[in-house]
Amino acid sequence: MKITSLTNAKVKQWSKYKEKKYREIDKKFLIEGEHLLQEAHKEGLIECVISVEENTSWDMYEHYEITSDIMKKLSSSVSGSNIMALCHYSEQKETYGKKIIILDDVQDPGNLGTIIRSALSFGYDSIILSKGCADVYNEKVIRSTQGACFHIPVFRKDLQEVLTDFKQQGIAVYGTALKNAIDLQELKVKTPYAFVFGNEGQGVSQGILNRCDKLVKIEMETFESLNVAVAAGICMYTCNH
Amino acid sequence: MKITSLTNAKVKQWSKYKEKKYREIDKKFLIEGEHLLQEAHKEGLIECVISVEENTSWDMYEHYEITSDIMKKLSSSVSGSNIMALCHYSEQKETYGKKIIILDDVQDPGNLGTIIRSALSFGYDSIILSKGCADVYNEKVIRSTQGACFHIPVFRKDLQEVLTDFKQQGIAVYGTALKNAIDLQELKVKTPYAFVFGNEGQGVSQGILNRCDKLVKIEMETFESLNVAVAAGICMYTCNH
């Protein structure tokens, strides 16, 4: 089906999904670019495909051909896209697995996406976001995950309640901190465990640090400053070895 | 001195430094925010301070009070700044040190800045950028370094020439690759050494990989995809231990 009007009802509906509140009402979101479509397709999340030119490789889905003006309206990317898809949220079972990442108010979409990407690559089972984290269905988060977000369960929870559950279930909780912490090289992880990473400016909040079984510090030499996604990647990798 | 006109000659001059070509002509750049001013101050890079409100804590420098409209024109930050400074490039001696990071066309400013930040924190001595890397004086790069870029020498070079020099000087060169590579855990680094990281999409180019002494792969489980700044952080940290 061809759509040429910027005021077409479908176009209006789709463009609403650039905002979190509309994504949450309908549990739908937009993705951009061939690579993300392929990753979303593997998990059966695509509802329809939207492209500027005819594109027969996605014939298995309902397909809309649109103008480049409409694409500009729908796209969040600066460089622009040729193909997008409307997807629905994935249904997730309430199981966290044995290697869990907890994020305490990670606010930058790029950081959140990058951590999700690393978590999947390093074989972590799930990610739990505090209420103050960026939205996983934000276009920039999805792009930074490179599609990893479709393949690993991501939950949004009250972290204090989660930590109470984990205590009962015997899941060890490790947190990163600059003070009163052992060197990362000294940490011997015991599965099942969860690793907590914190906000870009403040780190892990004190209320969460207080409930960690062990606090860990990445050994640094001079500047003592790491991006949270880098810190998370180093901890995840090191705990695997 | 107070400036209230958007067309003031100094304002016009400063705003030019948002573009790389003008930065390179005058070897000057702008920084934003109290934290970056402090880091640039430590290295004596500040020429004058520009703020919306009176600010006596930077009295040691020539100071310009400007309107918030002018600040909007000068600032590259979405959330806006209250204070900026005009800085000059730092003079760098042509010494690379013993632990060197080489970046082959890392194009994303956030990635470049994040890698510089990690390199300083992990005690690396210098960073060598290929001609295709982002500009280190780009405002987003500087912001992502959190000021680390003022404290570590960053060079822009022809990488093939650099690798020829390194061969003669007996500096080992390690590169990251997905194929024909040993596990990172197997790598025993010998100082002096350089570690090469590559472009976000293509990785390290084949012409550079061919000249590496060893190729290294970060062990992953499923997704096999890492952000380059995360990969660089993991390699730098692991080589320190």
Short mmCIF file of C-alpha atoms in Angstrom, two decimals:
data_model
loop_
_atom_site.label_atom_id
_atom_site.label_comp_id
_atom_site.label_asym_id
_atom_site.label_seq_id
_atom_site.Cartn_x
_atom_site.Cartn_y
_atom_site.Cartn_z
CA MET A 1 0.00 0.00 0.00
CA LYS A 2 1.25 3.47 -0.92
CA ILE A 3 0.95 6.45 1.40
CA THR A 4 1.78 9.91 0.11
CA SER A 5 0.12 12.23 2.62
CA LEU A 6 1.87 13.46 5.76
CA THR A 7 -1.52 13.69 7.41
CA ASN A 8 -2.53 10.09 6.69
CA ALA A 9 -4.00 8.47 9.80
CA LYS A 10 -1.41 5.67 9.87
CA VAL A 11 1.46 8.14 9.57
CA LYS A 12 0.03 10.15 12.46
CA GLN A 13 -0.33 7.00 14.53
CA TRP A 14 3.21 5.76 13.79
CA SER A 15 4.83 9.10 14.53
CA LYS A 16 3.26 9.06 17.98
CA TYR A 17 5.48 6.09 18.82
CA LYS A 18 8.47 8.42 18.90
CA GLU A 19 7.11 9.37 22.32
CA LYS A 20 7.38 7.05 25.27
CA LYS A 21 3.84 7.65 26.55
CA TYR A 22 2.26 6.40 23.31
CA ARG A 23 4.64 3.44 23.11
CA GLU A 24 3.57 2.41 26.59
CA ILE A 25 -0.17 2.71 25.89
CA ASP A 26 -0.09 0.53 22.77
CA LYS A 27 3.06 -1.48 23.59
CA LYS A 28 4.42 -0.72 20.14
CA PHE A 29 7.61 0.92 18.89
CA LEU A 30 9.43 1.84 15.70
CA ILE A 31 12.79 0.57 14.48
CA GLU A 32 14.96 1.80 11.63
CA GLY A 33 17.37 0.17 9.23
CA GLU A 34 17.86 -3.24 7.64
CA HIS A 35 20.00 -4.67 10.46
CA LEU A 36 17.48 -3.95 13.22
CA LEU A 37 14.66 -5.32 11.08
CA GLN A 38 16.54 -8.59 10.73
CA GLU A 39 17.09 -8.83 14.49
CA ALA A 40 13.45 -8.00 15.29
CA HIS A 41 12.27 -10.48 12.64
CA LYS A 42 14.15 -13.32 14.39
CA GLU A 43 12.01 -12.72 17.47
CA GLY A 44 8.73 -12.24 15.55
CA LEU A 45 8.24 -8.67 16.73
CA ILE A 46 7.45 -6.99 13.41
CA GLU A 47 3.86 -5.93 12.65
CA CYS A 48 4.44 -4.05 9.40
CA VAL A 49 7.27 -2.72 7.28
CA ILE A 50 7.49 0.88 6.05
CA SER A 51 9.88 1.86 3.27
CA VAL A 52 10.56 4.69 0.86
CA GLU A 53 11.19 2.43 -2.08
CA GLU A 54 9.61 -0.85 -3.00
CA ASN A 55 11.28 -3.58 -1.00
CA THR A 56 10.37 -7.18 -1.77
CA SER A 57 12.66 -8.80 0.79
CA TRP A 58 10.12 -8.11 3.54
CA ASP A 59 7.08 -9.45 1.64
CA MET A 60 6.09 -11.69 4.54
CA TYR A 61 4.82 -8.59 6.37
CA GLU A 62 2.18 -6.00 5.60
CA HIS A 63 4.11 -3.37 3.70
CA TYR A 64 3.65 0.41 3.30
CA GLU A 65 5.48 2.45 0.71
CA ILE A 66 5.87 6.05 1.82
CA THR A 67 7.45 9.27 0.54
CA SER A 68 10.80 10.52 1.80
CA ASP A 69 9.00 13.43 3.49
CA ILE A 70 6.97 10.97 5.53
CA MET A 71 10.13 9.00 6.33
CA LYS A 72 11.74 12.19 7.62
CA LYS A 73 8.75 12.70 9.90
CA LEU A 74 8.92 9.15 11.25
CA SER A 75 12.68 8.74 11.50
CA SER A 76 14.66 9.70 14.59
CA SER A 77 17.98 9.28 12.87
CA VAL A 78 19.91 12.31 11.68
CA SER A 79 21.27 10.55 8.63
CA GLY A 80 17.81 9.25 7.75
CA SER A 81 16.58 5.72 7.05
CA ASN A 82 15.17 3.96 4.02
CA ILE A 83 13.29 1.32 5.89
CA MET A 84 11.45 1.13 9.19
CA ALA A 85 9.18 -1.32 10.95
CA LEU A 86 6.42 -1.08 13.49
CA CYS A 87 7.01 -3.68 16.21
CA HIS A 88 5.21 -4.82 19.33
CA TYR A 89 6.81 -5.25 22.75
CA SER A 90 8.01 -8.78 23.40
CA GLU A 91 6.30 -10.82 26.06
CA GLN A 92 8.66 -11.68 28.85
CA LYS A 93 8.48 -14.41 31.44
CA GLU A 94 9.32 -13.28 34.93
CA THR A 95 12.55 -15.25 35.13
CA TYR A 96 15.82 -13.51 35.65
CA GLY A 97 18.26 -16.39 35.10
CA LYS A 98 21.62 -16.85 36.78
CA LYS A 99 23.69 -13.90 35.55
CA ILE A 100 21.80 -10.66 35.91
CA ILE A 101 22.62 -7.01 35.21
CA ILE A 102 20.89 -4.35 37.33
CA LEU A 103 21.01 -0.70 36.21
CA ASP A 104 20.33 2.02 38.75
CA ASP A 105 19.24 5.17 36.88
CA VAL A 106 21.41 4.84 33.78
CA GLN A 107 19.96 7.81 31.93
CA ASP A 108 21.89 8.15 28.69
CA PRO A 109 20.19 6.13 25.90
CA GLY A 110 23.56 5.35 24.28
CA ASN A 111 24.96 3.99 27.54
CA LEU A 112 21.85 1.90 28.23
CA GLY A 113 21.87 0.42 24.74
CA THR A 114 25.59 -0.29 24.84
CA ILE A 115 25.27 -2.13 28.16
CA ILE A 116 22.40 -4.28 26.84
CA ARG A 117 24.54 -5.15 23.79
CA SER A 118 27.49 -6.16 26.00
CA ALA A 119 25.25 -8.15 28.35
CA LEU A 120 23.93 -10.31 25.53
CA SER A 121 27.41 -10.78 24.04
CA PHE A 122 28.80 -11.90 27.40
CA GLY A 123 26.02 -14.39 28.01
CA TYR A 124 24.08 -12.56 30.72
CA ASP A 125 20.49 -13.73 31.15
CA SER A 126 18.50 -10.59 31.88
CA ILE A 127 18.64 -6.88 32.65
CA ILE A 128 16.69 -5.10 35.35
CA LEU A 129 16.22 -1.33 35.03
CA SER A 130 15.33 1.02 37.87
CA LYS A 131 12.44 3.41 37.26
CA GLY A 132 14.90 6.23 36.50
CA CYS A 133 16.64 4.48 33.60
CA ALA A 134 16.09 5.51 29.98
CA ASP A 135 13.29 3.70 28.09
CA VAL A 136 14.50 0.58 26.33
CA TYR A 137 12.16 1.25 23.39
CA ASN A 138 13.69 4.70 22.80
CA GLU A 139 15.03 4.69 19.23
CA LYS A 140 18.54 5.65 20.35
CA VAL A 141 18.64 2.87 22.93
CA ILE A 142 17.53 0.29 20.36
CA ARG A 143 20.11 1.54 17.85
CA SER A 144 22.89 1.35 20.47
CA THR A 145 21.94 -2.24 21.32
CA GLN A 146 22.38 -3.17 17.62
CA GLY A 147 19.29 -5.34 18.11
CA ALA A 148 20.51 -7.10 21.25
CA CYS A 149 17.48 -5.73 23.12
CA PHE A 150 15.21 -8.10 21.14
CA HIS A 151 17.07 -11.17 22.40
CA ILE A 152 17.51 -10.57 26.14
CA PRO A 153 14.74 -9.92 28.67
CA VAL A 154 14.72 -6.36 30.02
CA PHE A 155 12.56 -5.59 33.07
CA ARG A 156 11.69 -2.29 34.75
CA LYS A 157 11.35 -2.78 38.51
CA ASP A 158 11.57 -1.25 41.94
CA LEU A 159 15.16 -2.19 42.77
CA GLN A 160 14.62 -2.34 46.52
CA GLU A 161 11.91 -4.96 46.04
CA VAL A 162 14.10 -6.90 43.61
CA LEU A 163 17.00 -6.94 46.09
CA THR A 164 14.67 -8.22 48.82
CA ASP A 165 13.65 -11.08 46.52
CA PHE A 166 17.26 -11.80 45.59
CA LYS A 167 18.27 -11.98 49.26
CA GLN A 168 15.56 -14.62 49.85
CA GLN A 169 16.58 -16.56 46.76
CA GLY A 170 20.28 -16.51 47.63
CA ILE A 171 21.31 -14.48 44.57
CA ALA A 172 24.56 -12.64 45.34
CA VAL A 173 24.58 -8.93 44.50
CA TYR A 174 27.75 -7.08 43.50
CA GLY A 175 27.97 -3.33 43.08
CA THR A 176 30.57 -0.94 41.70
CA ALA A 177 31.86 1.78 44.02
CA LEU A 178 34.97 3.91 44.36
CA LYS A 179 35.21 3.57 48.17
CA ASN A 180 35.17 0.61 50.58
CA ALA A 181 35.44 -1.73 47.63
CA ILE A 182 37.68 -4.66 46.77
CA ASP A 183 39.63 -4.73 43.51
CA LEU A 184 37.73 -6.31 40.63
CA GLN A 185 40.61 -8.77 40.22
CA GLU A 186 39.93 -10.04 43.77
CA LEU A 187 36.25 -10.77 43.12
CA LYS A 188 35.33 -14.43 42.93
CA VAL A 189 31.79 -14.51 41.60
CA LYS A 190 29.33 -17.14 42.78
CA THR A 191 26.49 -17.97 40.40
CA PRO A 192 23.62 -16.98 40.56
CA TYR A 193 24.58 -13.34 40.87
CA ALA A 194 23.55 -9.83 39.86
CA PHE A 195 25.92 -6.95 39.10
CA VAL A 196 24.68 -3.38 39.70
CA PHE A 197 25.88 -0.36 37.70
CA GLY A 198 24.81 3.17 38.46
CA ASN A 199 23.97 6.60 37.15
CA GLU A 200 26.49 8.48 34.94
CA GLY A 201 27.05 11.24 37.50
CA GLN A 202 26.27 9.70 40.88
CA GLY A 203 27.11 6.03 40.41
CA VAL A 204 25.07 3.42 42.28
CA SER A 205 22.83 5.08 44.88
CA GLN A 206 23.71 4.61 48.55
CA GLY A 207 20.45 2.79 49.30
CA ILE A 208 21.40 0.12 46.78
CA LEU A 209 25.11 -0.02 47.70
CA ASN A 210 24.08 -0.73 51.30
CA ARG A 211 22.35 -3.91 50.17
CA CYS A 212 25.14 -5.31 48.00
CA ASP A 213 27.00 -8.40 49.17
CA LYS A 214 30.28 -7.06 47.85
CA LEU A 215 31.46 -3.74 46.45
CA VAL A 216 33.97 -3.78 43.65
CA LYS A 217 36.33 -1.17 42.22
CA ILE A 218 37.92 -1.27 38.78
CA GLU A 219 41.64 -0.68 39.29
CA MET A 220 42.70 2.60 37.68
CA GLU A 221 45.93 4.54 37.65
CA THR A 222 45.45 8.25 37.38
CA PHE A 223 42.26 9.80 36.12
CA GLU A 224 39.87 7.44 37.96
CA SER A 225 37.00 8.07 35.61
CA LEU A 226 35.24 5.60 33.33
CA ASN A 227 32.10 5.74 31.23
CA VAL A 228 29.45 3.49 32.84
CA ALA A 229 29.07 1.32 29.72
CA VAL A 230 32.84 0.75 29.66
CA ALA A 231 32.88 -0.06 33.38
CA ALA A 232 29.98 -2.50 32.92
CA GLY A 233 31.70 -4.17 29.95
CA ILE A 234 34.91 -4.65 31.94
CA CYS A 235 33.09 -6.14 34.93
CA MET A 236 30.98 -8.48 32.78
CA TYR A 237 33.99 -9.70 30.83
CA THR A 238 36.19 -10.10 33.91
CA CYS A 239 33.51 -12.06 35.80
CA ASN A 240 33.41 -14.54 32.92
CA HIS A 241 37.12 -15.38 33.40
CA MET B 1 33.49 42.96 30.09
CA LYS B 2 29.82 42.66 29.14
CA ILE B 3 28.68 41.61 25.69
CA THR B 4 25.00 41.89 24.80
CA SER B 5 24.99 41.79 21.01
CA LEU B 6 24.77 38.57 19.02
CA THR B 7 26.71 40.28 16.24
CA ASN B 8 29.61 41.36 18.45
CA ALA B 9 32.93 40.56 16.73
CA LYS B 10 34.16 38.33 19.56
CA VAL B 11 30.93 36.35 19.58
CA LYS B 12 31.22 35.83 15.83
CA GLN B 13 34.83 34.73 16.23
CA TRP B 14 34.08 32.32 19.09
CA SER B 15 31.12 30.73 17.32
CA LYS B 16 33.40 29.89 14.39
CA TYR B 17 35.26 27.48 16.67
CA LYS B 18 32.26 25.17 16.57
CA GLU B 19 33.62 24.22 13.15
CA LYS B 20 36.73 22.12 12.76
CA LYS B 21 38.24 24.19 9.96
CA TYR B 22 38.35 27.36 12.08
CA ARG B 23 39.69 25.46 15.10
CA GLU B 24 42.54 24.15 12.99
CA ILE B 25 43.44 27.55 11.55
CA ASP B 26 43.70 29.28 14.94
CA LYS B 27 44.43 26.19 17.05
CA LYS B 28 41.70 27.22 19.46
CA PHE B 29 38.56 25.50 20.73
CA LEU B 30 35.64 26.01 23.08
CA ILE B 31 34.76 24.04 26.18
CA GLU B 32 31.61 24.08 28.28
CA GLY B 33 30.83 23.55 31.93
CA GLU B 34 32.61 23.98 35.25
CA HIS B 35 34.21 20.52 35.28
CA LEU B 36 35.91 20.86 31.89
CA LEU B 37 37.13 24.36 32.81
CA GLN B 38 38.81 22.93 35.89
CA GLU B 39 40.53 20.21 33.86
CA ALA B 40 41.69 22.66 31.16
CA HIS B 41 42.87 25.09 33.85
CA LYS B 42 45.19 22.41 35.30
CA GLU B 43 47.01 22.28 31.96
CA GLY B 44 47.03 26.06 31.40
CA LEU B 45 44.92 25.89 28.24
CA ILE B 46 42.36 28.60 29.01
CA GLU B 47 42.56 31.95 27.23
CA CYS B 48 39.36 33.54 28.47
CA VAL B 49 36.20 32.62 30.32
CA ILE B 50 32.69 33.35 29.04
CA SER B 51 29.68 33.17 31.34
CA VAL B 52 26.05 34.19 31.49
CA GLU B 53 26.22 35.36 35.06
CA GLU B 54 29.02 37.07 36.95
CA ASN B 55 31.46 34.39 38.07
CA THR B 56 34.31 35.43 40.33
CA SER B 57 35.87 31.98 40.69
CA TRP B 58 37.63 32.38 37.31
CA ASP B 59 39.01 35.89 37.98
CA MET B 60 42.52 34.82 36.98
CA TYR B 61 41.37 34.85 33.35
CA GLU B 62 40.02 37.52 31.07
CA HIS B 63 36.27 37.25 31.58
CA TYR B 64 33.30 38.04 29.36
CA GLU B 65 29.75 38.25 30.65
CA ILE B 66 27.26 37.41 27.91
CA THR B 67 23.49 37.07 27.52
CA SER B 68 21.77 33.70 27.48
CA ASP B 69 20.94 34.25 23.80
CA ILE B 70 24.65 34.53 23.03
CA MET B 71 25.34 31.44 25.14
CA LYS B 72 22.75 29.54 23.11
CA LYS B 73 24.57 30.56 19.96
CA LEU B 74 27.96 29.44 21.30
CA SER B 75 26.93 26.29 23.14
CA SER B 76 26.80 22.89 21.45
CA SER B 77 25.01 21.27 24.36
CA VAL B 78 21.29 20.58 24.18
CA SER B 79 20.73 21.25 27.85
CA GLY B 80 22.74 24.48 27.64
CA SER B 81 25.71 25.71 29.63
CA ASN B 82 26.26 28.60 32.02
CA ILE B 83 29.99 28.85 31.54
CA MET B 84 32.38 28.31 28.66
CA ALA B 85 36.04 28.96 27.96
CA LEU B 86 38.11 29.63 24.90
CA CYS B 87 41.20 27.41 24.98
CA HIS B 88 44.27 26.91 22.83
CA TYR B 89 45.55 23.55 21.61
CA SER B 90 48.19 22.03 23.88
CA GLU B 91 51.72 21.70 22.58
CA GLN B 92 52.75 18.09 22.39
CA LYS B 93 56.18 16.55 22.27
CA GLU B 94 56.58 13.80 19.70
CA THR B 95 56.94 11.04 22.27
CA TYR B 96 54.49 8.18 22.37
CA GLY B 97 55.58 6.47 25.59
CA LYS B 98 55.38 2.75 26.33
CA LYS B 99 51.65 2.01 26.29
CA ILE B 100 50.00 3.41 23.21
CA ILE B 101 46.46 3.36 21.82
CA ILE B 102 46.00 3.56 18.04
CA LEU B 103 42.54 4.31 16.61
CA ASP B 104 41.81 3.42 13.01
CA ASP B 105 38.88 5.58 11.82
CA VAL B 106 36.85 5.70 15.03
CA GLN B 107 34.22 8.11 13.77
CA ASP B 108 31.70 8.55 16.54
CA PRO B 109 32.66 11.49 18.78
CA GLY B 110 31.23 9.78 21.86
CA ASN B 111 33.25 6.63 21.22
CA LEU B 112 36.46 8.57 20.60
CA GLY B 113 36.03 10.62 23.77
CA THR B 114 35.16 7.58 25.85
CA ILE B 115 38.28 5.73 24.67
CA ILE B 116 40.51 8.71 25.52
CA ARG B 117 38.95 8.82 28.98
CA SER B 118 39.60 5.09 29.54
CA ALA B 119 43.17 5.36 28.18
CA LEU B 120 44.10 8.02 30.73
CA SER B 121 42.40 6.14 33.56
CA PHE B 122 44.29 2.97 32.70
CA GLY B 123 47.67 4.68 32.54
CA TYR B 124 48.21 4.68 28.78
CA ASP B 125 50.77 7.22 27.55
CA SER B 126 49.39 8.49 24.26
CA ILE B 127 46.74 8.08 21.58
CA ILE B 128 47.34 8.06 17.84
CA LEU B 129 44.39 8.80 15.56
CA SER B 130 44.18 7.91 11.88
CA LYS B 131 43.15 10.68 9.52
CA GLY B 132 39.59 9.30 9.43
CA CYS B 133 38.95 9.59 13.17
CA ALA B 134 36.68 12.27 14.64
CA ASP B 135 38.35 15.55 15.66
CA VAL B 136 39.54 15.50 19.27
CA TYR B 137 38.56 19.18 19.70
CA ASN B 138 34.97 18.48 18.69
CA GLU B 139 32.80 19.57 21.62
CA LYS B 140 31.17 16.15 21.95
CA VAL B 141 34.51 14.38 21.98
CA ILE B 142 35.82 16.71 24.71
CA ARG B 143 32.66 16.22 26.76
CA SER B 144 32.91 12.43 26.46
CA THR B 145 36.53 12.50 27.65
CA GLN B 146 35.39 14.36 30.80
CA GLY B 147 38.56 16.42 30.37
CA ALA B 148 40.94 13.47 29.98
CA CYS B 149 41.91 14.81 26.53
CA PHE B 150 43.77 17.71 28.20
CA HIS B 151 46.04 15.33 30.12
CA ILE B 152 47.11 12.75 27.52
CA PRO B 153 48.88 13.46 24.21
CA VAL B 154 46.68 12.81 21.17
CA PHE B 155 48.32 12.72 17.73
CA ARG B 156 46.82 12.52 14.24
CA LYS B 157 49.08 10.51 11.95
CA ASP B 158 49.36 8.32 8.89
CA LEU B 159 49.06 4.93 10.58
CA GLN B 160 51.13 3.07 7.99
CA GLU B 161 54.06 5.40 8.66
CA VAL B 162 53.60 5.04 12.41
CA LEU B 163 53.63 1.25 12.15
CA THR B 164 56.85 1.37 10.10
CA ASP B 165 58.45 3.45 12.86
CA PHE B 166 57.16 1.12 15.54
CA LYS B 167 58.61 -1.91 13.74
CA GLN B 168 62.04 -0.26 13.71
CA GLN B 169 61.74 0.73 17.36
CA GLY B 170 60.63 -2.72 18.46
CA ILE B 171 57.22 -1.60 19.69
CA ALA B 172 54.81 -4.57 19.58
CA VAL B 173 51.47 -3.91 17.88
CA TYR B 174 48.28 -5.76 18.87
CA GLY B 175 45.04 -5.49 16.96
CA THR B 176 41.47 -6.60 17.60
CA ALA B 177 39.86 -8.91 15.04
CA LEU B 178 37.09 -11.50 14.97
CA LYS B 179 39.01 -14.02 12.81
CA ASN B 180 42.49 -15.58 13.02
CA ALA B 181 42.89 -14.11 16.48
CA ILE B 182 43.94 -15.51 19.84
CA ASP B 183 41.73 -15.09 22.90
CA LEU B 184 42.40 -11.90 24.84
CA GLN B 185 43.03 -14.05 27.93
CA GLU B 186 45.93 -15.71 26.08
CA LEU B 187 47.68 -12.45 25.25
CA LYS B 188 50.85 -11.75 27.20
CA VAL B 189 51.72 -8.13 26.48
CA LYS B 190 55.32 -7.02 26.19
CA THR B 191 56.01 -3.34 26.90
CA PRO B 192 56.43 -1.13 24.86
CA TYR B 193 53.30 -1.91 22.92
CA ALA B 194 50.48 -0.33 20.96
CA PHE B 195 46.89 -1.61 20.78
CA VAL B 196 44.82 -0.84 17.68
CA PHE B 197 41.02 -0.44 17.68
CA GLY B 198 38.99 0.11 14.56
CA ASN B 199 35.99 1.71 12.96
CA GLU B 200 32.49 1.15 14.40
CA GLY B 201 31.26 -0.72 11.33
CA GLN B 202 34.34 -2.24 9.71
CA GLY B 203 36.71 -2.80 12.62
CA VAL B 204 40.45 -2.42 12.07
CA SER B 205 41.22 -2.13 8.33
CA GLN B 206 42.93 -5.06 6.64
CA GLY B 207 46.03 -3.01 5.76
CA ILE B 208 46.60 -2.36 9.46
CA LEU B 209 45.66 -5.88 10.63
CA ASN B 210 48.30 -7.28 8.24
CA ARG B 211 50.98 -5.36 10.12
CA CYS B 212 49.98 -6.32 13.67
CA ASP B 213 52.25 -8.65 15.65
CA LYS B 214 49.27 -10.37 17.20
CA LEU B 215 45.53 -10.34 16.63
CA VAL B 216 43.28 -10.65 19.63
CA LYS B 217 39.62 -11.53 20.07
CA ILE B 218 37.47 -10.70 23.08
CA GLU B 219 35.77 -13.93 24.12
CA MET B 220 31.99 -13.67 23.65
CA GLU B 221 29.16 -16.11 24.01
CA THR B 222 26.28 -15.41 21.72
CA PHE B 223 25.72 -12.05 20.10
CA GLU B 224 29.42 -11.39 19.23
CA SER B 225 28.97 -7.65 19.04
CA LEU B 226 30.57 -4.99 21.23
CA ASN B 227 30.74 -1.22 21.06
CA VAL B 228 34.32 -0.17 20.16
CA ALA B 229 34.73 1.93 23.32
CA VAL B 230 33.67 -1.07 25.44
CA ALA B 231 36.05 -3.37 23.54
CA ALA B 232 38.90 -0.90 23.97
CA GLY B 233 38.20 -0.54 27.69
CA ILE B 234 38.20 -4.32 28.17
CA CYS B 235 41.49 -4.75 26.30
CA MET B 236 43.20 -1.89 28.15
CA TYR B 237 42.07 -3.16 31.53
CA THR B 238 42.94 -6.78 30.79
CA CYS B 239 46.43 -5.87 29.51
CA ASN B 240 47.10 -4.16 32.85
CA HIS B 241 46.54 -7.44 34.76
#
